[in-house]
Amino acid sequence: MSTDTPGSQSSLHRANLERVLRAVRMAGSLTQAEIARGTGLSAATVSNIVRELKESGTVVVADTSSGGRRARSVSLSGDAGIVVGIDFGHTHLRVAVGNLAHRVLAEESAPIDVDVSAAQGFDHAEALVDRLLAEAGFRPDKVIGVGLGVPGPIDVETGALGSTAILPGWTGIAPGRELAERLGMPVHVDNDANLGALGELVWGAGRGLSDLAYIKVASGVGAGLVVNGQIYRGPGGTAGEIGHITLDEAGPVCRCGNRGCLETFVGSRYLLNLLTPTLGGELSLPRVVELAHQGDLGCRRVIADAGRQIGTGVATLCNLLNPRRVILGGDLADAGELVLGPIRDSVARYAIPSAARQLSVVPGTLGGRAEVLGALALVMSEAGDSSALAVARS
Ligand SMILES: [Zn+2]
């Protein structure tokens, strides 16, 4: 693992070097002044480390301007390692290949059957990864890690998917271990809401923030929480299960076994059930959102009511965590103000005024790509810093 040449680096120097690398990797590109501010290192130390990283081919440095002044921007070299993101959804599989300079080199999504077995899903993912790596022109040994998103909570101790996961045939399977064996690459796993939060934090509506929540409303409802710039998972990995906040003790039975959970009022299956009697046929959430934009009153009403219920959950989150921004993801986010307005109304009604005042509620800017880009960001945040150096020097 170590790439030290004898006697050349003290452990302090090594630690400083890794701090610089981590800052650049999460931001994509930073000026030397920004690196100094972000890491607390002196300008001279940053300058020395950047020179060293440049000589080893780990970073590239370009002239730019910052606030009208000349500056030098530092980004990781495109050759410093390849990352792969895989997002398994309820009905889709999406794969992206990117480099550490935050460039997405190849990306593709494919529909999958909701009742597909885990083994079939992995076959499909494996084939897609192989094809996209070939398309991007990289050998598998250039990959420093794979980020894998699954639609359900991952048990921190066993790595197994919990029973409330949306893919019925997957319960009890440890998807990270399984995929790592098949691909022969290190795999980092997280649930889709956490990855959506990471994607929006690094590439989208959450850039530059350190405290936010990403709420994904689709078949299920979940939240990814970013606290102090890091995903908060809780000791068991189930933090952010906002879909199972109880709204009505006598409400409909939820797949978690409780009654009246938020999800039973706003999950796509429940919303579609409300509209099927009047609209009939093969309804989907994207179709309902489209009809609402065209002025269909029933669809608008159902979306507005869902917004009010989501807002009740957001108000609770706001009181507990005081995030700066709540980012809405999933199909319902495409309804824009039709859903965001009612969310804000509920937040104004139920949250503590001082917490509500600091909160903005916005749609995600990455759409359906948030999770797969978050999977890339997961590798960037979790892969050891030495791996990028090792690849660059090999
Ligand atoms: Zn529930």
mmCIF file of C-alpha atoms and ligand atoms in Angstrom:
data_model
loop_
_atom_site.group_PDB
_atom_site.id
_atom_site.type_symbol
_atom_site.label_atom_id
_atom_site.label_comp_id
_atom_site.label_asym_id
_atom_site.label_seq_id
_atom_site.Cartn_x
_atom_site.Cartn_y
_atom_site.Cartn_z
ATOM 1 C CA MET A 1 0.000 0.000 0.000
ATOM 2 C CA SER A 2 2.732 2.452 0.964
ATOM 3 C CA THR A 3 4.419 4.316 -1.864
ATOM 4 C CA ASP A 4 7.027 6.062 0.309
ATOM 5 C CA THR A 5 10.567 6.145 -0.924
ATOM 6 C CA PRO A 6 12.974 5.475 1.969
ATOM 7 C CA GLY A 7 13.383 8.413 4.316
ATOM 8 C CA SER A 8 11.600 10.863 2.035
ATOM 9 C CA GLN A 9 8.375 11.408 3.934
ATOM 10 C CA SER A 10 7.670 11.858 7.586
ATOM 11 C CA SER A 11 4.278 10.701 8.775
ATOM 12 C CA LEU A 12 3.255 14.353 9.219
ATOM 13 C CA HIS A 13 4.142 15.120 5.633
ATOM 14 C CA ARG A 14 2.240 12.037 4.545
ATOM 15 C CA ALA A 15 -0.824 13.132 6.542
ATOM 16 C CA ASN A 16 -0.694 16.635 5.044
ATOM 17 C CA LEU A 17 -0.392 15.194 1.585
ATOM 18 C CA GLU A 18 -3.459 13.038 2.122
ATOM 19 C CA ARG A 19 -5.432 16.028 3.452
ATOM 20 C CA VAL A 20 -4.653 17.969 0.285
ATOM 21 C CA LEU A 21 -5.569 15.014 -1.910
ATOM 22 C CA ARG A 22 -8.860 14.417 -0.115
ATOM 23 C CA ALA A 23 -9.876 18.082 -0.401
ATOM 24 C CA VAL A 24 -9.152 18.169 -4.138
ATOM 25 C CA ARG A 25 -10.830 14.831 -4.731
ATOM 26 C CA MET A 26 -14.112 15.854 -3.107
ATOM 27 C CA ALA A 27 -14.235 19.291 -4.778
ATOM 28 C CA GLY A 28 -13.029 18.271 -8.259
ATOM 29 C CA SER A 29 -10.780 21.298 -8.550
ATOM 30 C CA LEU A 30 -9.550 23.926 -6.071
ATOM 31 C CA THR A 31 -7.162 26.866 -6.131
ATOM 32 C CA GLN A 32 -4.099 26.621 -3.903
ATOM 33 C CA ALA A 33 -5.594 29.347 -1.675
ATOM 34 C CA GLU A 34 -8.798 27.310 -1.332
ATOM 35 C CA ILE A 35 -6.804 24.212 -0.412
ATOM 36 C CA ALA A 36 -4.974 26.196 2.279
ATOM 37 C CA ARG A 37 -8.272 27.517 3.669
ATOM 38 C CA GLY A 38 -9.971 24.120 3.563
ATOM 39 C CA THR A 39 -7.140 22.122 5.136
ATOM 40 C CA GLY A 40 -5.745 24.722 7.545
ATOM 41 C CA LEU A 41 -2.250 24.216 6.062
ATOM 42 C CA SER A 42 0.044 27.157 5.313
ATOM 43 C CA ALA A 43 0.317 28.500 1.752
ATOM 44 C CA ALA A 44 3.967 27.406 1.617
ATOM 45 C CA THR A 45 3.148 23.846 2.713
ATOM 46 C CA VAL A 46 0.330 23.593 0.170
ATOM 47 C CA SER A 47 2.595 24.927 -2.548
ATOM 48 C CA ASN A 48 5.278 22.313 -1.759
ATOM 49 C CA ILE A 49 2.783 19.459 -1.619
ATOM 50 C CA VAL A 50 1.108 20.500 -4.877
ATOM 51 C CA ARG A 51 4.525 20.609 -6.598
ATOM 52 C CA GLU A 52 5.300 17.128 -5.337
ATOM 53 C CA LEU A 53 1.914 15.747 -6.426
ATOM 54 C CA LYS A 54 2.339 17.350 -9.825
ATOM 55 C CA GLU A 55 5.763 15.778 -10.306
ATOM 56 C CA SER A 56 4.342 12.347 -9.451
ATOM 57 C CA GLY A 57 1.574 12.849 -12.025
ATOM 58 C CA THR A 58 -1.191 12.721 -9.405
ATOM 59 C CA VAL A 59 -2.502 16.268 -9.973
ATOM 60 C CA VAL A 60 -2.527 18.739 -12.828
ATOM 61 C CA VAL A 61 -2.168 22.473 -12.242
ATOM 62 C CA ALA A 62 -3.650 25.137 -14.536
ATOM 63 C CA ASP A 63 -3.636 28.934 -14.480
ATOM 64 C CA THR A 64 -7.039 30.432 -13.724
ATOM 65 C CA SER A 65 -8.454 33.550 -12.091
ATOM 66 C CA SER A 66 -10.194 33.793 -8.735
ATOM 67 C CA GLY A 67 -11.974 37.039 -7.818
ATOM 68 C CA GLY A 68 -10.151 38.840 -10.644
ATOM 69 C CA ARG A 69 -6.720 37.696 -9.443
ATOM 70 C CA ARG A 70 -4.482 35.135 -11.029
ATOM 71 C CA ALA A 71 -4.604 31.792 -9.300
ATOM 72 C CA ARG A 72 -3.527 28.207 -9.894
ATOM 73 C CA SER A 73 -6.229 25.578 -9.933
ATOM 74 C CA VAL A 74 -5.365 22.063 -8.873
ATOM 75 C CA SER A 75 -7.287 18.982 -9.966
ATOM 76 C CA LEU A 76 -6.538 15.292 -9.895
ATOM 77 C CA SER A 77 -4.996 13.938 -13.044
ATOM 78 C CA GLY A 78 -7.393 12.067 -15.302
ATOM 79 C CA ASP A 79 -4.895 9.188 -15.130
ATOM 80 C CA ALA A 80 -4.899 9.061 -11.327
ATOM 81 C CA GLY A 81 -7.447 6.289 -11.213
ATOM 82 C CA ILE A 82 -10.857 5.292 -12.502
ATOM 83 C CA VAL A 83 -14.005 4.941 -10.414
ATOM 84 C CA VAL A 84 -17.174 3.020 -11.214
ATOM 85 C CA GLY A 85 -20.680 3.794 -9.935
ATOM 86 C CA ILE A 86 -23.586 1.330 -10.015
ATOM 87 C CA ASP A 87 -27.141 2.228 -8.973
ATOM 88 C CA PHE A 88 -29.787 -0.474 -8.588
ATOM 89 C CA GLY A 89 -33.291 0.975 -8.459
ATOM 90 C CA HIS A 90 -36.751 -0.504 -8.266
ATOM 91 C CA THR A 91 -36.961 -0.801 -12.068
ATOM 92 C CA HIS A 92 -33.595 0.373 -13.405
ATOM 93 C CA LEU A 93 -29.877 -0.240 -13.347
ATOM 94 C CA ARG A 94 -27.533 2.653 -14.031
ATOM 95 C CA VAL A 95 -23.744 2.462 -14.380
ATOM 96 C CA ALA A 96 -21.190 5.275 -14.745
ATOM 97 C CA VAL A 97 -17.432 5.289 -15.209
ATOM 98 C CA GLY A 98 -15.544 8.419 -14.161
ATOM 99 C CA ASN A 99 -12.072 9.631 -13.285
ATOM 100 C CA LEU A 100 -10.827 11.336 -10.140
ATOM 101 C CA ALA A 101 -10.923 14.703 -11.917
ATOM 102 C CA HIS A 102 -14.743 14.416 -11.680
ATOM 103 C CA ARG A 103 -15.249 13.689 -15.359
ATOM 104 C CA VAL A 104 -17.905 11.151 -16.251
ATOM 105 C CA LEU A 105 -16.414 9.145 -19.132
ATOM 106 C CA ALA A 106 -19.243 6.729 -19.890
ATOM 107 C CA GLU A 107 -22.723 6.211 -18.506
ATOM 108 C CA GLU A 108 -25.700 4.043 -19.325
ATOM 109 C CA SER A 109 -28.974 3.001 -17.790
ATOM 110 C CA ALA A 110 -31.124 -0.023 -18.520
ATOM 111 C CA PRO A 111 -34.512 -1.155 -17.261
ATOM 112 C CA ILE A 112 -34.587 -4.164 -14.950
ATOM 113 C CA ASP A 113 -37.524 -6.224 -13.833
ATOM 114 C CA VAL A 114 -38.499 -5.522 -10.238
ATOM 115 C CA ASP A 115 -38.700 -9.255 -9.531
ATOM 116 C CA VAL A 116 -35.256 -9.972 -10.948
ATOM 117 C CA SER A 117 -33.087 -12.170 -8.695
ATOM 118 C CA ALA A 118 -29.961 -10.675 -7.193
ATOM 119 C CA ALA A 119 -27.807 -13.022 -9.310
ATOM 120 C CA GLN A 120 -29.466 -11.861 -12.550
ATOM 121 C CA GLY A 121 -29.104 -8.232 -11.462
ATOM 122 C CA PHE A 122 -25.378 -8.737 -10.812
ATOM 123 C CA ASP A 123 -24.904 -10.493 -14.181
ATOM 124 C CA HIS A 124 -26.430 -7.479 -15.845
ATOM 125 C CA ALA A 125 -24.317 -5.001 -13.839
ATOM 126 C CA GLU A 126 -21.103 -6.943 -14.491
ATOM 127 C CA ALA A 127 -21.682 -6.936 -18.251
ATOM 128 C CA LEU A 128 -22.469 -3.206 -18.250
ATOM 129 C CA VAL A 129 -19.338 -2.354 -16.220
ATOM 130 C CA ASP A 130 -17.142 -4.364 -18.622
ATOM 131 C CA ARG A 131 -18.674 -2.668 -21.639
ATOM 132 C CA LEU A 132 -18.438 0.904 -20.276
ATOM 133 C CA LEU A 133 -14.813 0.420 -19.157
ATOM 134 C CA ALA A 134 -13.960 -0.760 -22.669
ATOM 135 C CA GLU A 135 -15.868 2.193 -24.136
ATOM 136 C CA ALA A 136 -13.929 4.627 -21.921
ATOM 137 C CA GLY A 137 -10.675 2.908 -22.931
ATOM 138 C CA PHE A 138 -9.528 1.700 -19.504
ATOM 139 C CA ARG A 139 -8.395 -1.675 -18.257
ATOM 140 C CA PRO A 140 -10.119 -3.034 -15.136
ATOM 141 C CA ASP A 141 -6.855 -2.765 -13.141
ATOM 142 C CA LYS A 142 -7.088 1.054 -13.393
ATOM 143 C CA VAL A 143 -10.267 0.974 -11.264
ATOM 144 C CA ILE A 144 -9.562 2.060 -7.674
ATOM 145 C CA GLY A 145 -13.065 1.249 -6.453
ATOM 146 C CA VAL A 146 -16.718 0.662 -7.222
ATOM 147 C CA GLY A 147 -19.598 2.482 -5.505
ATOM 148 C CA LEU A 148 -22.812 0.469 -5.330
ATOM 149 C CA GLY A 149 -26.243 1.899 -4.520
ATOM 150 C CA VAL A 150 -29.142 -0.311 -3.427
ATOM 151 C CA PRO A 151 -32.716 0.694 -2.582
ATOM 152 C CA GLY A 152 -32.797 -0.215 1.097
ATOM 153 C CA PRO A 153 -30.846 -0.029 4.353
ATOM 154 C CA ILE A 154 -27.549 -1.914 4.588
ATOM 155 C CA ASP A 155 -26.746 -3.589 7.906
ATOM 156 C CA VAL A 156 -23.455 -2.069 9.000
ATOM 157 C CA GLU A 157 -22.206 -5.286 10.639
ATOM 158 C CA THR A 158 -23.157 -7.924 8.083
ATOM 159 C CA GLY A 159 -23.299 -5.800 4.923
ATOM 160 C CA ALA A 160 -26.657 -7.452 4.160
ATOM 161 C CA LEU A 161 -29.652 -5.713 2.679
ATOM 162 C CA GLY A 162 -32.481 -5.236 5.206
ATOM 163 C CA SER A 163 -35.933 -6.718 4.864
ATOM 164 C CA THR A 164 -37.541 -3.373 4.029
ATOM 165 C CA ALA A 165 -35.584 -3.138 0.784
ATOM 166 C CA ILE A 166 -37.625 -2.476 -2.329
ATOM 167 C CA LEU A 167 -36.214 -5.427 -4.295
ATOM 168 C CA PRO A 168 -38.054 -8.455 -2.875
ATOM 169 C CA GLY A 169 -35.585 -11.165 -3.969
ATOM 170 C CA TRP A 170 -32.594 -9.421 -2.418
ATOM 171 C CA THR A 171 -33.311 -9.556 1.304
ATOM 172 C CA GLY A 172 -30.392 -10.983 3.307
ATOM 173 C CA ILE A 173 -27.924 -10.807 0.415
ATOM 174 C CA ALA A 174 -24.668 -8.903 1.008
ATOM 175 C CA PRO A 175 -24.452 -7.108 -2.358
ATOM 176 C CA GLY A 176 -21.044 -5.509 -1.733
ATOM 177 C CA ARG A 177 -19.270 -8.783 -1.020
ATOM 178 C CA GLU A 178 -21.005 -10.542 -3.891
ATOM 179 C CA LEU A 179 -20.087 -7.873 -6.433
ATOM 180 C CA ALA A 180 -16.498 -7.509 -5.154
ATOM 181 C CA GLU A 181 -15.960 -11.240 -5.775
ATOM 182 C CA ARG A 182 -17.422 -11.077 -9.256
ATOM 183 C CA LEU A 183 -15.557 -7.939 -10.376
ATOM 184 C CA GLY A 184 -12.338 -8.467 -8.413
ATOM 185 C CA MET A 185 -12.472 -4.808 -7.351
ATOM 186 C CA PRO A 186 -13.055 -3.115 -3.974
ATOM 187 C CA VAL A 187 -16.765 -2.269 -3.622
ATOM 188 C CA HIS A 188 -18.307 0.362 -1.313
ATOM 189 C CA VAL A 189 -22.056 -0.001 -0.735
ATOM 190 C CA ASP A 190 -24.679 2.450 0.442
ATOM 191 C CA ASN A 191 -28.405 2.987 0.116
ATOM 192 C CA ASP A 192 -29.832 5.089 -2.701
ATOM 193 C CA ALA A 193 -30.896 8.043 -0.550
ATOM 194 C CA ASN A 194 -27.398 8.451 0.927
ATOM 195 C CA LEU A 195 -25.890 8.281 -2.550
ATOM 196 C CA GLY A 196 -28.402 10.827 -3.887
ATOM 197 C CA ALA A 197 -27.325 13.135 -1.057
ATOM 198 C CA LEU A 198 -23.635 12.621 -1.918
ATOM 199 C CA GLY A 199 -24.294 13.167 -5.639
ATOM 200 C CA GLU A 200 -26.137 16.445 -5.055
ATOM 201 C CA LEU A 201 -23.493 17.495 -2.485
ATOM 202 C CA VAL A 202 -20.570 16.990 -4.841
ATOM 203 C CA TRP A 203 -22.154 17.753 -8.254
ATOM 204 C CA GLY A 204 -25.601 19.269 -7.788
ATOM 205 C CA ALA A 205 -27.922 21.423 -5.678
ATOM 206 C CA GLY A 206 -25.879 20.948 -2.494
ATOM 207 C CA ARG A 207 -22.464 22.118 -3.727
ATOM 208 C CA GLY A 208 -20.598 24.152 -1.149
ATOM 209 C CA LEU A 209 -22.922 23.193 1.731
ATOM 210 C CA SER A 210 -22.014 21.080 4.747
ATOM 211 C CA ASP A 211 -25.483 20.377 6.215
ATOM 212 C CA LEU A 212 -28.324 19.130 4.046
ATOM 213 C CA ALA A 213 -30.900 16.409 3.596
ATOM 214 C CA TYR A 214 -31.773 14.715 0.316
ATOM 215 C CA ILE A 215 -35.238 13.231 0.313
ATOM 216 C CA LYS A 216 -35.962 10.641 -2.297
ATOM 217 C CA VAL A 217 -39.620 10.027 -3.005
ATOM 218 C CA ALA A 218 -40.166 7.103 -5.367
ATOM 219 C CA SER A 219 -41.493 3.597 -4.690
ATOM 220 C CA GLY A 220 -40.178 4.114 -1.169
ATOM 221 C CA VAL A 221 -39.281 7.259 0.726
ATOM 222 C CA GLY A 222 -35.868 7.783 2.286
ATOM 223 C CA ALA A 223 -33.524 10.565 3.304
ATOM 224 C CA GLY A 224 -29.768 10.945 3.025
ATOM 225 C CA LEU A 225 -28.430 13.211 5.762
ATOM 226 C CA VAL A 226 -25.243 15.244 5.389
ATOM 227 C CA VAL A 227 -23.972 16.564 8.721
ATOM 228 C CA ASN A 228 -20.719 18.552 8.852
ATOM 229 C CA GLY A 229 -19.947 17.574 5.268
ATOM 230 C CA GLN A 230 -20.273 13.825 5.938
ATOM 231 C CA ILE A 231 -23.091 11.355 5.389
ATOM 232 C CA TYR A 232 -24.626 10.508 8.766
ATOM 233 C CA ARG A 233 -25.544 6.795 8.815
ATOM 234 C CA GLY A 234 -26.013 6.044 12.498
ATOM 235 C CA PRO A 235 -24.417 3.072 14.276
ATOM 236 C CA GLY A 236 -26.700 0.535 12.529
ATOM 237 C CA GLY A 237 -26.811 2.218 9.126
ATOM 238 C CA THR A 238 -30.515 3.053 9.233
ATOM 239 C CA ALA A 239 -30.390 6.827 9.819
ATOM 240 C CA GLY A 240 -32.636 8.771 7.460
ATOM 241 C CA GLU A 241 -35.554 6.300 7.256
ATOM 242 C CA ILE A 242 -37.916 9.256 7.117
ATOM 243 C CA GLY A 243 -40.486 7.240 5.129
ATOM 244 C CA HIS A 244 -41.396 5.370 8.299
ATOM 245 C CA ILE A 245 -42.290 8.365 10.467
ATOM 246 C CA THR A 246 -45.796 7.664 11.795
ATOM 247 C CA LEU A 247 -48.391 10.139 10.528
ATOM 248 C CA ASP A 248 -51.534 8.161 11.401
ATOM 249 C CA GLU A 249 -51.570 5.284 13.900
ATOM 250 C CA ALA A 250 -54.734 3.899 12.317
ATOM 251 C CA GLY A 251 -53.523 4.457 8.746
ATOM 252 C CA PRO A 252 -52.758 1.920 5.998
ATOM 253 C CA VAL A 253 -50.383 -0.969 6.793
ATOM 254 C CA CYS A 254 -46.827 -0.256 5.615
ATOM 255 C CA ARG A 255 -44.300 -2.793 4.269
ATOM 256 C CA CYS A 256 -42.287 -2.191 7.488
ATOM 257 C CA GLY A 257 -45.166 -3.667 9.518
ATOM 258 C CA ASN A 258 -46.296 -0.397 11.037
ATOM 259 C CA ARG A 259 -49.385 1.601 10.133
ATOM 260 C CA GLY A 260 -49.748 5.066 8.718
ATOM 261 C CA CYS A 261 -46.069 5.676 7.882
ATOM 262 C CA LEU A 262 -45.281 8.724 5.697
ATOM 263 C CA GLU A 263 -44.523 6.296 2.866
ATOM 264 C CA THR A 264 -48.087 4.942 2.921
ATOM 265 C CA PHE A 265 -49.305 8.418 1.965
ATOM 266 C CA VAL A 266 -46.699 9.453 -0.612
ATOM 267 C CA GLY A 267 -44.960 6.333 -2.018
ATOM 268 C CA SER A 268 -45.679 5.930 -5.727
ATOM 269 C CA ARG A 269 -47.865 2.825 -5.285
ATOM 270 C CA TYR A 270 -50.185 4.724 -2.930
ATOM 271 C CA LEU A 271 -50.404 7.803 -5.141
ATOM 272 C CA LEU A 272 -51.176 5.692 -8.211
ATOM 273 C CA ASN A 273 -53.894 3.793 -6.299
ATOM 274 C CA LEU A 274 -55.619 7.103 -5.630
ATOM 275 C CA LEU A 275 -55.731 8.005 -9.316
ATOM 276 C CA THR A 276 -56.347 4.653 -11.024
ATOM 277 C CA PRO A 277 -60.143 4.693 -10.428
ATOM 278 C CA THR A 278 -60.559 7.947 -12.371
ATOM 279 C CA LEU A 279 -57.667 7.806 -14.844
ATOM 280 C CA GLY A 280 -57.442 4.027 -15.294
ATOM 281 C CA GLY A 281 -54.910 2.220 -17.461
ATOM 282 C CA GLU A 282 -51.178 1.888 -16.966
ATOM 283 C CA LEU A 283 -50.347 4.859 -14.786
ATOM 284 C CA SER A 284 -46.821 5.757 -13.697
ATOM 285 C CA LEU A 285 -45.571 8.552 -11.483
ATOM 286 C CA PRO A 286 -43.812 10.371 -14.369
ATOM 287 C CA ARG A 287 -47.137 10.234 -16.278
ATOM 288 C CA VAL A 288 -49.030 11.669 -13.269
ATOM 289 C CA VAL A 289 -46.496 14.513 -13.022
ATOM 290 C CA GLU A 290 -46.869 15.171 -16.752
ATOM 291 C CA LEU A 291 -50.677 15.278 -16.483
ATOM 292 C CA ALA A 292 -50.420 17.633 -13.493
ATOM 293 C CA HIS A 293 -48.269 20.034 -15.527
ATOM 294 C CA GLN A 294 -50.947 19.884 -18.254
ATOM 295 C CA GLY A 295 -53.535 20.995 -15.679
ATOM 296 C CA ASP A 296 -55.224 17.724 -14.647
ATOM 297 C CA LEU A 297 -56.942 18.700 -11.386
ATOM 298 C CA GLY A 298 -56.929 15.235 -9.779
ATOM 299 C CA CYS A 299 -53.200 14.781 -10.406
ATOM 300 C CA ARG A 300 -52.471 18.276 -9.087
ATOM 301 C CA ARG A 301 -54.479 17.582 -5.954
ATOM 302 C CA VAL A 302 -52.761 14.247 -5.271
ATOM 303 C CA ILE A 303 -49.307 15.819 -5.763
ATOM 304 C CA ALA A 304 -50.166 18.792 -3.525
ATOM 305 C CA ASP A 305 -51.455 16.493 -0.769
ATOM 306 C CA ALA A 306 -48.299 14.391 -1.053
ATOM 307 C CA GLY A 307 -46.264 17.599 -0.744
ATOM 308 C CA ARG A 308 -48.064 18.530 2.463
ATOM 309 C CA GLN A 309 -47.382 15.094 3.958
ATOM 310 C CA ILE A 310 -43.719 15.157 2.897
ATOM 311 C CA GLY A 311 -43.532 18.634 4.432
ATOM 312 C CA THR A 312 -44.659 17.229 7.779
ATOM 313 C CA GLY A 313 -41.677 14.852 7.658
ATOM 314 C CA VAL A 314 -39.367 17.659 6.521
ATOM 315 C CA ALA A 315 -40.540 19.822 9.446
ATOM 316 C CA THR A 316 -39.580 17.048 11.893
ATOM 317 C CA LEU A 317 -36.205 16.667 10.193
ATOM 318 C CA CYS A 318 -35.745 20.423 10.309
ATOM 319 C CA ASN A 319 -36.420 20.531 14.065
ATOM 320 C CA LEU A 320 -34.030 17.649 14.744
ATOM 321 C CA LEU A 321 -31.120 18.455 12.439
ATOM 322 C CA ASN A 322 -31.491 22.086 11.385
ATOM 323 C CA PRO A 323 -30.208 21.483 7.823
ATOM 324 C CA ARG A 324 -29.480 24.429 5.548
ATOM 325 C CA ARG A 325 -31.158 22.857 2.544
ATOM 326 C CA VAL A 326 -33.573 20.034 1.776
ATOM 327 C CA ILE A 327 -33.187 18.662 -1.744
ATOM 328 C CA LEU A 328 -36.077 16.723 -3.224
ATOM 329 C CA GLY A 329 -35.199 13.826 -5.521
ATOM 330 C CA GLY A 330 -37.096 11.007 -7.204
ATOM 331 C CA ASP A 331 -39.883 11.197 -9.789
ATOM 332 C CA LEU A 332 -42.044 13.554 -7.738
ATOM 333 C CA ALA A 333 -39.332 16.249 -7.845
ATOM 334 C CA ASP A 334 -40.207 16.815 -11.511
ATOM 335 C CA ALA A 335 -43.524 18.308 -10.339
ATOM 336 C CA GLY A 336 -41.525 21.396 -9.286
ATOM 337 C CA GLU A 337 -43.575 24.036 -7.470
ATOM 338 C CA LEU A 338 -46.667 21.812 -7.550
ATOM 339 C CA VAL A 339 -45.018 19.720 -4.838
ATOM 340 C CA LEU A 340 -42.412 22.137 -3.393
ATOM 341 C CA GLY A 341 -44.983 24.832 -2.513
ATOM 342 C CA PRO A 342 -47.055 22.491 -0.311
ATOM 343 C CA ILE A 343 -43.840 21.130 1.296
ATOM 344 C CA ARG A 344 -42.840 24.687 2.241
ATOM 345 C CA ASP A 345 -46.366 25.372 3.588
ATOM 346 C CA SER A 346 -46.122 22.380 5.934
ATOM 347 C CA VAL A 347 -42.607 23.331 7.026
ATOM 348 C CA ALA A 348 -43.819 26.862 7.829
ATOM 349 C CA ARG A 349 -46.713 25.389 9.786
ATOM 350 C CA TYR A 350 -44.956 22.637 11.749
ATOM 351 C CA ALA A 351 -41.252 23.485 12.106
ATOM 352 C CA ILE A 352 -39.733 25.746 14.744
ATOM 353 C CA PRO A 353 -39.676 29.193 13.064
ATOM 354 C CA SER A 354 -35.938 29.784 13.591
ATOM 355 C CA ALA A 355 -35.069 26.409 12.006
ATOM 356 C CA ALA A 356 -37.575 26.907 9.164
ATOM 357 C CA ARG A 357 -36.189 30.384 8.346
ATOM 358 C CA GLN A 358 -32.724 28.974 7.618
ATOM 359 C CA LEU A 359 -34.038 26.183 5.419
ATOM 360 C CA SER A 360 -34.478 26.234 1.658
ATOM 361 C CA VAL A 361 -36.405 23.455 -0.081
ATOM 362 C CA VAL A 362 -35.266 22.879 -3.673
ATOM 363 C CA PRO A 363 -35.462 20.179 -6.340
ATOM 364 C CA GLY A 364 -32.299 18.203 -7.101
ATOM 365 C CA THR A 365 -30.436 19.279 -10.227
ATOM 366 C CA LEU A 366 -29.165 15.809 -11.201
ATOM 367 C CA GLY A 367 -32.520 14.056 -11.684
ATOM 368 C CA GLY A 368 -32.212 10.275 -12.032
ATOM 369 C CA ARG A 369 -28.389 10.526 -12.195
ATOM 370 C CA ALA A 370 -28.015 11.698 -8.561
ATOM 371 C CA GLU A 371 -27.528 8.182 -7.164
ATOM 372 C CA VAL A 372 -25.044 6.888 -9.723
ATOM 373 C CA LEU A 373 -22.962 10.075 -9.459
ATOM 374 C CA GLY A 374 -23.181 9.708 -5.682
ATOM 375 C CA ALA A 375 -21.808 6.178 -6.092
ATOM 376 C CA LEU A 376 -18.766 7.705 -7.845
ATOM 377 C CA ALA A 377 -18.454 10.259 -5.016
ATOM 378 C CA LEU A 378 -18.659 7.452 -2.441
ATOM 379 C CA VAL A 379 -15.541 5.841 -3.903
ATOM 380 C CA MET A 380 -13.786 9.216 -3.978
ATOM 381 C CA SER A 381 -14.579 9.792 -0.304
ATOM 382 C CA GLU A 382 -13.897 6.253 0.929
ATOM 383 C CA ALA A 383 -11.088 4.812 -1.173
ATOM 384 C CA GLY A 384 -7.745 5.134 0.584
ATOM 385 C CA ASP A 385 -5.723 8.143 -0.500
ATOM 386 C CA SER A 386 -2.748 5.911 -1.175
ATOM 387 C CA SER A 387 -4.631 4.100 -3.914
ATOM 388 C CA ALA A 388 -4.731 7.200 -6.137
ATOM 389 C CA LEU A 389 -1.030 7.786 -5.565
ATOM 390 C CA ALA A 390 -0.236 4.148 -6.206
ATOM 391 C CA VAL A 391 -2.119 4.104 -9.499
ATOM 392 C CA ALA A 392 -0.525 7.357 -10.644
ATOM 393 C CA ARG A 393 2.983 6.073 -9.924
ATOM 394 C CA SER A 394 2.566 2.572 -11.291
HETATM 395 ZN ZN ZN B 1 -43.317 1.989 7.451
#
